[in-house]
PDB file of C-alpha atoms in Angstrom:
ATOM      1  CA  MET A   1      90.849 -44.364  88.614  1.00  0.00           C
ATOM      2  CA  ALA A   2      92.162 -43.180  91.925  1.00  0.00           C
ATOM      3  CA  LEU A   3      93.824 -40.180  93.501  1.00  0.00           C
ATOM      4  CA  SER A   4      95.981 -39.594  96.535  1.00  0.00           C
ATOM      5  CA  LEU A   5      95.189 -36.843  99.011  1.00  0.00           C
ATOM      6  CA  GLY A   6      97.171 -36.032 102.118  1.00  0.00           C
ATOM      7  CA  GLY A   7      98.910 -39.395 102.090  1.00  0.00           C
ATOM      8  CA  ARG A   8      95.627 -41.285 101.782  1.00  0.00           C
ATOM      9  CA  THR A   9      94.682 -43.192  98.662  1.00  0.00           C
ATOM     10  CA  PHE A  10      91.064 -43.129  97.604  1.00  0.00           C
ATOM     11  CA  ALA A  11      89.186 -45.414  95.277  1.00  0.00           C
ATOM     12  CA  PRO A  12      85.463 -45.706  94.563  1.00  0.00           C
ATOM     13  CA  PHE A  13      84.919 -49.215  95.899  1.00  0.00           C
ATOM     14  CA  PRO A  14      86.698 -51.322  98.534  1.00  0.00           C
ATOM     15  CA  VAL A  15      88.818 -54.353  97.856  1.00  0.00           C
ATOM     16  CA  ASN A  16      87.434 -57.348  99.689  1.00  0.00           C
ATOM     17  CA  HIS A  17      90.518 -59.184 100.943  1.00  0.00           C
ATOM     18  CA  SER A  18      88.478 -62.025 102.402  1.00  0.00           C
ATOM     19  CA  GLY A  19      86.071 -62.646  99.543  1.00  0.00           C
ATOM     20  CA  VAL A  20      85.917 -62.726  95.765  1.00  0.00           C
ATOM     21  CA  PHE A  21      86.725 -59.752  93.595  1.00  0.00           C
ATOM     22  CA  LEU A  22      83.211 -59.783  92.172  1.00  0.00           C
ATOM     23  CA  LYS A  23      81.849 -58.755  95.573  1.00  0.00           C
ATOM     24  CA  ALA A  24      84.474 -56.053  95.896  1.00  0.00           C
ATOM     25  CA  VAL A  25      83.091 -53.922  93.098  1.00  0.00           C
ATOM     26  CA  ARG A  26      79.543 -53.980  94.428  1.00  0.00           C
ATOM     27  CA  SER A  27      79.792 -51.715  97.473  1.00  0.00           C
ATOM     28  CA  ASN A  28      80.864 -48.111  98.042  1.00  0.00           C
ATOM     29  CA  GLY A  29      83.698 -47.140 100.393  1.00  0.00           C
ATOM     30  CA  LEU A  30      87.448 -46.891 100.735  1.00  0.00           C
ATOM     31  CA  PRO A  31      90.150 -49.471 100.095  1.00  0.00           C
ATOM     32  CA  LEU A  32      90.773 -51.883 102.936  1.00  0.00           C
ATOM     33  CA  PHE A  33      94.491 -52.032 102.359  1.00  0.00           C
ATOM     34  CA  PRO A  34      97.026 -49.577 100.866  1.00  0.00           C
ATOM     35  CA  TRP A  35      98.804 -49.525  97.534  1.00  0.00           C
ATOM     36  CA  ARG A  36     101.515 -52.150  97.298  1.00  0.00           C
ATOM     37  CA  HIS A  37     103.593 -50.053  94.915  1.00  0.00           C
ATOM     38  CA  SER A  38     104.405 -46.360  94.858  1.00  0.00           C
ATOM     39  CA  PRO A  39     101.994 -44.275  92.760  1.00  0.00           C
ATOM     40  CA  TRP A  40     104.569 -41.571  92.101  1.00  0.00           C
ATOM     41  CA  ARG A  41     106.424 -43.146  89.202  1.00  0.00           C
ATOM     42  CA  ARG A  42     105.937 -41.776  85.698  1.00  0.00           C
ATOM     43  CA  THR A  43     105.062 -44.697  83.475  1.00  0.00           C
ATOM     44  CA  GLY A  44     105.690 -43.345  80.019  1.00  0.00           C
ATOM     45  CA  ASN A  45     104.621 -45.499  77.089  1.00  0.00           C
ATOM     46  CA  VAL A  46     107.272 -48.203  77.376  1.00  0.00           C
ATOM     47  CA  LEU A  47     105.782 -51.452  78.633  1.00  0.00           C
ATOM     48  CA  ASP A  48     107.744 -53.810  80.837  1.00  0.00           C
ATOM     49  CA  PRO A  49     107.577 -57.177  79.021  1.00  0.00           C
ATOM     50  CA  GLU A  50     106.840 -59.117  82.202  1.00  0.00           C
ATOM     51  CA  MET A  51     104.045 -56.746  83.215  1.00  0.00           C
ATOM     52  CA  LYS A  52     102.639 -56.723  79.690  1.00  0.00           C
ATOM     53  CA  ALA A  53     102.468 -60.519  79.723  1.00  0.00           C
ATOM     54  CA  PHE A  54     100.797 -60.502  83.143  1.00  0.00           C
ATOM     55  CA  LEU A  55      98.138 -58.016  82.066  1.00  0.00           C
ATOM     56  CA  GLU A  56      97.444 -59.867  78.849  1.00  0.00           C
ATOM     57  CA  GLU A  57      97.122 -63.169  80.702  1.00  0.00           C
ATOM     58  CA  ASN A  58      94.854 -61.879  83.466  1.00  0.00           C
ATOM     59  CA  THR A  59      92.457 -59.559  81.643  1.00  0.00           C
ATOM     60  CA  GLU A  60      89.983 -60.093  78.846  1.00  0.00           C
ATOM     61  CA  VAL A  61      89.696 -57.976  75.708  1.00  0.00           C
ATOM     62  CA  THR A  62      86.063 -56.939  75.487  1.00  0.00           C
ATOM     63  CA  ASN A  63      83.704 -54.323  74.095  1.00  0.00           C
ATOM     64  CA  ARG A  64      80.547 -55.892  75.501  1.00  0.00           C
ATOM     65  CA  GLY A  65      78.217 -54.705  78.225  1.00  0.00           C
ATOM     66  CA  SER A  66      79.126 -51.009  78.116  1.00  0.00           C
ATOM     67  CA  LEU A  67      77.845 -47.817  76.511  1.00  0.00           C
ATOM     68  CA  THR A  68      80.740 -47.793  74.015  1.00  0.00           C
ATOM     69  CA  PRO A  69      80.983 -50.954  71.892  1.00  0.00           C
ATOM     70  CA  GLU A  70      83.303 -48.994  69.591  1.00  0.00           C
ATOM     71  CA  ILE A  71      86.062 -49.155  72.212  1.00  0.00           C
ATOM     72  CA  ARG A  72      87.880 -52.387  73.056  1.00  0.00           C
ATOM     73  CA  LEU A  73      89.437 -52.625  76.500  1.00  0.00           C
ATOM     74  CA  ARG A  74      91.413 -55.034  78.653  1.00  0.00           C
ATOM     75  CA  LEU A  75      89.255 -55.525  81.742  1.00  0.00           C
ATOM     76  CA  LEU A  76      88.677 -57.908  84.602  1.00  0.00           C
ATOM     77  CA  THR A  77      85.598 -59.951  83.712  1.00  0.00           C
ATOM     78  CA  PRO A  78      83.961 -63.098  85.109  1.00  0.00           C
ATOM     79  CA  ARG A  79      86.130 -65.064  82.672  1.00  0.00           C
ATOM     80  CA  CYS A  80      89.277 -63.908  84.490  1.00  0.00           C
ATOM     81  CA  LYS A  81      90.568 -65.894  87.452  1.00  0.00           C
ATOM     82  CA  PHE A  82      91.170 -62.803  89.600  1.00  0.00           C
ATOM     83  CA  TRP A  83      87.523 -61.828  89.287  1.00  0.00           C
ATOM     84  CA  TRP A  84      86.747 -64.772  91.565  1.00  0.00           C
ATOM     85  CA  GLN A  85      89.880 -65.175  93.647  1.00  0.00           C
ATOM     86  CA  ARG A  86      90.583 -63.352  96.896  1.00  0.00           C
ATOM     87  CA  ALA A  87      91.740 -59.811  96.173  1.00  0.00           C
ATOM     88  CA  ASP A  88      94.859 -60.220  98.318  1.00  0.00           C
ATOM     89  CA  LEU A  89      96.153 -62.728  95.769  1.00  0.00           C
ATOM     90  CA  TRP A  90      96.423 -59.944  93.183  1.00  0.00           C
ATOM     91  CA  PRO A  91     100.146 -59.093  93.332  1.00  0.00           C
ATOM     92  CA  TYR A  92      99.933 -55.388  92.470  1.00  0.00           C
ATOM     93  CA  SER A  93      98.020 -52.278  93.483  1.00  0.00           C
ATOM     94  CA  ASP A  94      94.244 -52.538  93.505  1.00  0.00           C
ATOM     95  CA  PRO A  95      93.151 -52.887  89.848  1.00  0.00           C
ATOM     96  CA  TYR A  96      90.557 -50.128  89.639  1.00  0.00           C
ATOM     97  CA  TRP A  97      91.752 -49.489  86.084  1.00  0.00           C
ATOM     98  CA  ALA A  98      90.384 -52.924  85.155  1.00  0.00           C
ATOM     99  CA  ILE A  99      86.747 -51.897  85.620  1.00  0.00           C
ATOM    100  CA  TYR A 100      84.941 -49.664  83.131  1.00  0.00           C
ATOM    101  CA  TRP A 101      83.120 -47.421  85.608  1.00  0.00           C
ATOM    102  CA  PRO A 102      79.739 -45.906  84.685  1.00  0.00           C
ATOM    103  CA  GLY A 103      80.786 -42.246  84.855  1.00  0.00           C
ATOM    104  CA  GLY A 104      83.597 -42.927  82.411  1.00  0.00           C
ATOM    105  CA  GLN A 105      81.211 -44.815  80.156  1.00  0.00           C
ATOM    106  CA  ALA A 106      78.885 -41.815  79.974  1.00  0.00           C
ATOM    107  CA  LEU A 107      81.722 -39.398  79.213  1.00  0.00           C
ATOM    108  CA  SER A 108      83.154 -41.674  76.546  1.00  0.00           C
ATOM    109  CA  ARG A 109      79.746 -42.155  74.906  1.00  0.00           C
ATOM    110  CA  TYR A 110      79.181 -38.413  74.852  1.00  0.00           C
ATOM    111  CA  LEU A 111      82.555 -37.673  73.248  1.00  0.00           C
ATOM    112  CA  LEU A 112      82.069 -40.366  70.615  1.00  0.00           C
ATOM    113  CA  ASP A 113      78.642 -38.961  69.733  1.00  0.00           C
ATOM    114  CA  ASN A 114      79.864 -35.346  69.805  1.00  0.00           C
ATOM    115  CA  PRO A 115      83.413 -35.280  68.406  1.00  0.00           C
ATOM    116  CA  GLY A 116      83.216 -31.519  67.929  1.00  0.00           C
ATOM    117  CA  VAL A 117      83.626 -31.179  71.695  1.00  0.00           C
ATOM    118  CA  VAL A 118      87.227 -32.425  71.426  1.00  0.00           C
ATOM    119  CA  ARG A 119      88.255 -31.970  67.782  1.00  0.00           C
ATOM    120  CA  GLY A 120      91.396 -29.843  67.576  1.00  0.00           C
ATOM    121  CA  ARG A 121      91.410 -29.274  71.336  1.00  0.00           C
ATOM    122  CA  SER A 122      93.692 -30.226  74.212  1.00  0.00           C
ATOM    123  CA  VAL A 123      92.151 -32.690  76.663  1.00  0.00           C
ATOM    124  CA  LEU A 124      93.125 -33.832  80.162  1.00  0.00           C
ATOM    125  CA  ASP A 125      91.532 -37.088  81.333  1.00  0.00           C
ATOM    126  CA  LEU A 126      91.772 -36.860  85.129  1.00  0.00           C
ATOM    127  CA  GLY A 127      91.680 -40.205  86.963  1.00  0.00           C
ATOM    128  CA  SER A 128      91.843 -41.970  83.619  1.00  0.00           C
ATOM    129  CA  GLY A 129      91.625 -45.583  84.839  1.00  0.00           C
ATOM    130  CA  CYS A 130      91.343 -47.828  81.786  1.00  0.00           C
ATOM    131  CA  GLY A 131      91.794 -44.797  79.518  1.00  0.00           C
ATOM    132  CA  ALA A 132      88.481 -45.153  77.684  1.00  0.00           C
ATOM    133  CA  THR A 133      87.545 -41.465  77.833  1.00  0.00           C
ATOM    134  CA  ALA A 134      90.976 -40.390  76.629  1.00  0.00           C
ATOM    135  CA  ILE A 135      90.651 -42.954  73.830  1.00  0.00           C
ATOM    136  CA  ALA A 136      87.245 -41.511  72.915  1.00  0.00           C
ATOM    137  CA  ALA A 137      88.815 -38.043  72.806  1.00  0.00           C
ATOM    138  CA  LYS A 138      91.556 -39.353  70.528  1.00  0.00           C
ATOM    139  CA  MET A 139      88.965 -40.951  68.246  1.00  0.00           C
ATOM    140  CA  GLY A 140      87.164 -37.611  68.149  1.00  0.00           C
ATOM    141  CA  GLY A 141      90.233 -35.768  66.908  1.00  0.00           C
ATOM    142  CA  ALA A 142      91.685 -34.127  70.020  1.00  0.00           C
ATOM    143  CA  SER A 143      94.963 -32.416  69.168  1.00  0.00           C
ATOM    144  CA  LYS A 144      96.625 -33.096  72.533  1.00  0.00           C
ATOM    145  CA  ILE A 145      95.745 -35.616  75.242  1.00  0.00           C
ATOM    146  CA  LEU A 146      97.119 -36.371  78.678  1.00  0.00           C
ATOM    147  CA  ALA A 147      95.788 -39.339  80.635  1.00  0.00           C
ATOM    148  CA  ASN A 148      96.373 -39.014  84.384  1.00  0.00           C
ATOM    149  CA  ASP A 149      96.116 -41.778  86.982  1.00  0.00           C
ATOM    150  CA  ILE A 150      98.300 -42.281  90.031  1.00  0.00           C
ATOM    151  CA  ASP A 151      98.634 -46.034  89.457  1.00  0.00           C
ATOM    152  CA  PRO A 152     101.583 -46.879  87.180  1.00  0.00           C
ATOM    153  CA  ILE A 153      99.893 -50.123  86.163  1.00  0.00           C
ATOM    154  CA  ALA A 154      96.910 -48.115  84.949  1.00  0.00           C
ATOM    155  CA  GLY A 155      99.347 -46.294  82.692  1.00  0.00           C
ATOM    156  CA  MET A 156     100.489 -49.601  81.232  1.00  0.00           C
ATOM    157  CA  ALA A 157      96.902 -50.756  80.774  1.00  0.00           C
ATOM    158  CA  ILE A 158      96.022 -47.498  78.995  1.00  0.00           C
ATOM    159  CA  THR A 159      98.892 -48.043  76.564  1.00  0.00           C
ATOM    160  CA  LEU A 160      97.654 -51.570  75.829  1.00  0.00           C
ATOM    161  CA  ASN A 161      94.124 -50.263  75.324  1.00  0.00           C
ATOM    162  CA  CYS A 162      95.374 -47.658  72.858  1.00  0.00           C
ATOM    163  CA  GLU A 163      97.010 -50.413  70.855  1.00  0.00           C
ATOM    164  CA  LEU A 164      93.797 -52.464  70.935  1.00  0.00           C
ATOM    165  CA  ASN A 165      92.020 -49.568  69.254  1.00  0.00           C
ATOM    166  CA  GLN A 166      94.753 -48.958  66.650  1.00  0.00           C
ATOM    167  CA  LEU A 167      95.785 -45.678  68.258  1.00  0.00           C
ATOM    168  CA  ASN A 168      99.253 -44.367  68.945  1.00  0.00           C
ATOM    169  CA  PRO A 169      99.625 -44.137  72.738  1.00  0.00           C
ATOM    170  CA  PHE A 170      99.263 -40.630  74.136  1.00  0.00           C
ATOM    171  CA  PRO A 171     101.222 -39.248  77.112  1.00  0.00           C
ATOM    172  CA  ILE A 172     100.363 -40.693  80.523  1.00  0.00           C
ATOM    173  CA  LEU A 173     101.141 -39.023  83.860  1.00  0.00           C
ATOM    174  CA  THR A 174     101.180 -41.208  86.978  1.00  0.00           C
ATOM    175  CA  LYS A 175     101.552 -38.446  89.550  1.00  0.00           C
ATOM    176  CA  ASN A 176      98.872 -36.734  91.613  1.00  0.00           C
ATOM    177  CA  ILE A 177      98.078 -33.865  89.286  1.00  0.00           C
ATOM    178  CA  LEU A 178      96.260 -31.987  92.053  1.00  0.00           C
ATOM    179  CA  ASP A 179      99.667 -31.351  93.642  1.00  0.00           C
ATOM    180  CA  LEU A 180     101.229 -29.942  90.471  1.00  0.00           C
ATOM    181  CA  GLU A 181     101.111 -26.522  88.846  1.00  0.00           C
ATOM    182  CA  GLN A 182      98.104 -26.333  86.589  1.00  0.00           C
ATOM    183  CA  ASP A 183      98.639 -26.421  82.847  1.00  0.00           C
ATOM    184  CA  LYS A 184      96.271 -24.907  80.318  1.00  0.00           C
ATOM    185  CA  TRP A 185      93.744 -27.341  78.866  1.00  0.00           C
ATOM    186  CA  ASP A 186      90.813 -26.667  76.587  1.00  0.00           C
ATOM    187  CA  LEU A 187      88.862 -29.489  78.225  1.00  0.00           C
ATOM    188  CA  VAL A 188      89.173 -31.510  81.427  1.00  0.00           C
ATOM    189  CA  VAL A 189      87.136 -34.708  81.714  1.00  0.00           C
ATOM    190  CA  LEU A 190      86.750 -36.794  84.854  1.00  0.00           C
ATOM    191  CA  GLY A 191      84.496 -39.725  85.572  1.00  0.00           C
ATOM    192  CA  ASP A 192      83.647 -41.447  88.851  1.00  0.00           C
ATOM    193  CA  MET A 193      85.999 -39.266  90.876  1.00  0.00           C
ATOM    194  CA  PHE A 194      83.575 -37.907  93.476  1.00  0.00           C
ATOM    195  CA  TYR A 195      83.521 -40.900  95.810  1.00  0.00           C
ATOM    196  CA  ASP A 196      85.000 -39.352  98.970  1.00  0.00           C
ATOM    197  CA  GLU A 197      84.053 -36.053 100.616  1.00  0.00           C
ATOM    198  CA  ASP A 198      87.616 -34.809 101.194  1.00  0.00           C
ATOM    199  CA  LEU A 199      88.671 -35.703  97.680  1.00  0.00           C
ATOM    200  CA  ALA A 200      85.502 -34.114  96.296  1.00  0.00           C
ATOM    201  CA  ASP A 201      86.355 -30.857  98.074  1.00  0.00           C
ATOM    202  CA  SER A 202      89.893 -30.863  96.678  1.00  0.00           C
ATOM    203  CA  LEU A 203      88.680 -31.658  93.164  1.00  0.00           C
ATOM    204  CA  HIS A 204      86.073 -28.913  93.367  1.00  0.00           C
ATOM    205  CA  GLN A 205      88.680 -26.294  94.277  1.00  0.00           C
ATOM    206  CA  TRP A 206      91.143 -27.541  91.637  1.00  0.00           C
ATOM    207  CA  LEU A 207      88.487 -27.473  88.925  1.00  0.00           C
ATOM    208  CA  LYS A 208      87.376 -23.976  89.915  1.00  0.00           C
ATOM    209  CA  ASN A 209      90.967 -22.750  89.638  1.00  0.00           C
ATOM    210  CA  CYS A 210      91.296 -24.452  86.273  1.00  0.00           C
ATOM    211  CA  PHE A 211      88.106 -22.814  85.013  1.00  0.00           C
ATOM    212  CA  TRP A 212      88.849 -19.293  86.231  1.00  0.00           C
ATOM    213  CA  THR A 213      92.560 -19.296  85.367  1.00  0.00           C
ATOM    214  CA  HIS A 214      92.406 -20.842  81.903  1.00  0.00           C
ATOM    215  CA  ARG A 215      88.672 -20.769  81.041  1.00  0.00           C
ATOM    216  CA  THR A 216      88.884 -24.548  80.754  1.00  0.00           C
ATOM    217  CA  ARG A 217      85.679 -26.440  80.059  1.00  0.00           C
ATOM    218  CA  VAL A 218      85.058 -29.238  82.563  1.00  0.00           C
ATOM    219  CA  LEU A 219      82.858 -32.289  81.934  1.00  0.00           C
ATOM    220  CA  ILE A 220      82.094 -34.672  84.794  1.00  0.00           C
ATOM    221  CA  GLY A 221      80.639 -38.167  84.509  1.00  0.00           C
ATOM    222  CA  ASP A 222      78.871 -39.687  87.500  1.00  0.00           C
ATOM    223  CA  PRO A 223      76.138 -42.291  88.088  1.00  0.00           C
ATOM    224  CA  GLY A 224      74.663 -40.521  91.107  1.00  0.00           C
ATOM    225  CA  ARG A 225      76.969 -41.400  93.979  1.00  0.00           C
ATOM    226  CA  PRO A 226      75.886 -39.659  97.201  1.00  0.00           C
ATOM    227  CA  GLN A 227      79.276 -37.955  97.634  1.00  0.00           C
ATOM    228  CA  PHE A 228      78.605 -36.221  94.308  1.00  0.00           C
ATOM    229  CA  SER A 229      74.851 -35.655  94.395  1.00  0.00           C
ATOM    230  CA  GLY A 230      75.117 -34.219  97.918  1.00  0.00           C
ATOM    231  CA  HIS A 231      78.149 -32.006  97.263  1.00  0.00           C
ATOM    232  CA  SER A 232      78.011 -28.224  96.915  1.00  0.00           C
ATOM    233  CA  ILE A 233      79.370 -28.563  93.365  1.00  0.00           C
ATOM    234  CA  GLN A 234      75.797 -29.429  92.363  1.00  0.00           C
ATOM    235  CA  HIS A 235      74.954 -25.725  92.357  1.00  0.00           C
ATOM    236  CA  GLN A 236      77.499 -25.187  89.575  1.00  0.00           C
ATOM    237  CA  LEU A 237      76.507 -28.034  87.264  1.00  0.00           C
ATOM    238  CA  HIS A 238      74.407 -28.147  84.105  1.00  0.00           C
ATOM    239  CA  LYS A 239      73.161 -31.517  82.886  1.00  0.00           C
ATOM    240  CA  VAL A 240      74.401 -32.351  79.397  1.00  0.00           C
ATOM    241  CA  VAL A 241      73.027 -35.857  78.862  1.00  0.00           C
ATOM    242  CA  GLU A 242      71.867 -38.855  80.878  1.00  0.00           C
ATOM    243  CA  TYR A 243      72.338 -42.432  79.699  1.00  0.00           C
ATOM    244  CA  SER A 244      70.627 -45.634  80.720  1.00  0.00           C
ATOM    245  CA  LEU A 245      73.311 -48.117  81.740  1.00  0.00           C
ATOM    246  CA  PRO A 246      73.503 -51.560  80.128  1.00  0.00           C
ATOM    247  CA  GLU A 247      72.421 -54.436  82.340  1.00  0.00           C
ATOM    248  CA  PRO A 248      75.961 -55.835  82.881  1.00  0.00           C
ATOM    249  CA  THR A 249      77.148 -52.436  84.135  1.00  0.00           C
ATOM    250  CA  ARG A 250      74.133 -52.197  86.451  1.00  0.00           C
ATOM    251  CA  LYS A 251      74.922 -55.566  87.984  1.00  0.00           C
ATOM    252  CA  GLU A 252      78.557 -54.643  88.557  1.00  0.00           C
ATOM    253  CA  ASN A 253      77.662 -51.321  90.212  1.00  0.00           C
ATOM    254  CA  SER A 254      75.134 -52.133  92.910  1.00  0.00           C
ATOM    255  CA  GLY A 255      72.159 -51.678  90.617  1.00  0.00           C
ATOM    256  CA  LEU A 256      72.933 -48.114  89.469  1.00  0.00           C
ATOM    257  CA  THR A 257      70.715 -47.556  86.440  1.00  0.00           C
ATOM    258  CA  THR A 258      71.867 -44.314  84.801  1.00  0.00           C
ATOM    259  CA  SER A 259      74.982 -42.206  84.359  1.00  0.00           C
ATOM    260  CA  THR A 260      75.068 -38.489  83.594  1.00  0.00           C
ATOM    261  CA  VAL A 261      77.475 -36.053  81.967  1.00  0.00           C
ATOM    262  CA  TRP A 262      77.585 -32.661  83.675  1.00  0.00           C
ATOM    263  CA  ASP A 263      79.048 -29.344  82.504  1.00  0.00           C
ATOM    264  CA  PHE A 264      80.813 -27.546  85.374  1.00  0.00           C
ATOM    265  CA  ARG A 265      80.200 -23.794  85.315  1.00  0.00           C
ATOM    266  CA  PRO A 266      81.351 -22.083  88.536  1.00  0.00           C
TER     267      PRO A 266
END
């Protein structure tokens, strides 16, 4: 659930390299150290056995504490050792894919409750993270899905999460899609991506181009981060639905209480 812009990598919360991982997910900001591995590699759906074993050993399969108990995911939870250990002991890029962020939860809940939004349509999940929203689109009958996240390990985690939900893995792109020529999509979904002003500006322009070039529908999930609520995109949004977040999600996200799905109409 991260993007790269101008050589900088952005993520919604900092990694606390001197404290426990639990504290790291409770404050807004930028990462305190860069990616340890290149984000420009296409993952595909073939899992490296060693990486697969590492992810299975250091994440927990859960469907608790979120808006979508229908979806099982491999996540970092308090039962995992890296939840408590210093973040610099994690040997790979910052594991933002291992948290089920509230904007993604709202989008996924909405798609599960309204499968007609995706049925028979092509869907791009931008900044896919754990892949939950793409999985919800697949469950709803989307005809074509692309999950996009710049972290190759996120791509591997998404594949594992597809398997957990008895779904054939869909294509995964681990390049910065904002730098590529736009394809035609019936629907673009993105959750928790407006966490930096520069990135928000770039996303806004990219989404406008997508809308006006291809008449693509855009749904955005966000729990009310200031970089989103204070951005000029607010003038082009229509509220679709607002959800009350479960207590575990509130605790993990600095007490945020709700998450909203917005329809972008420039």
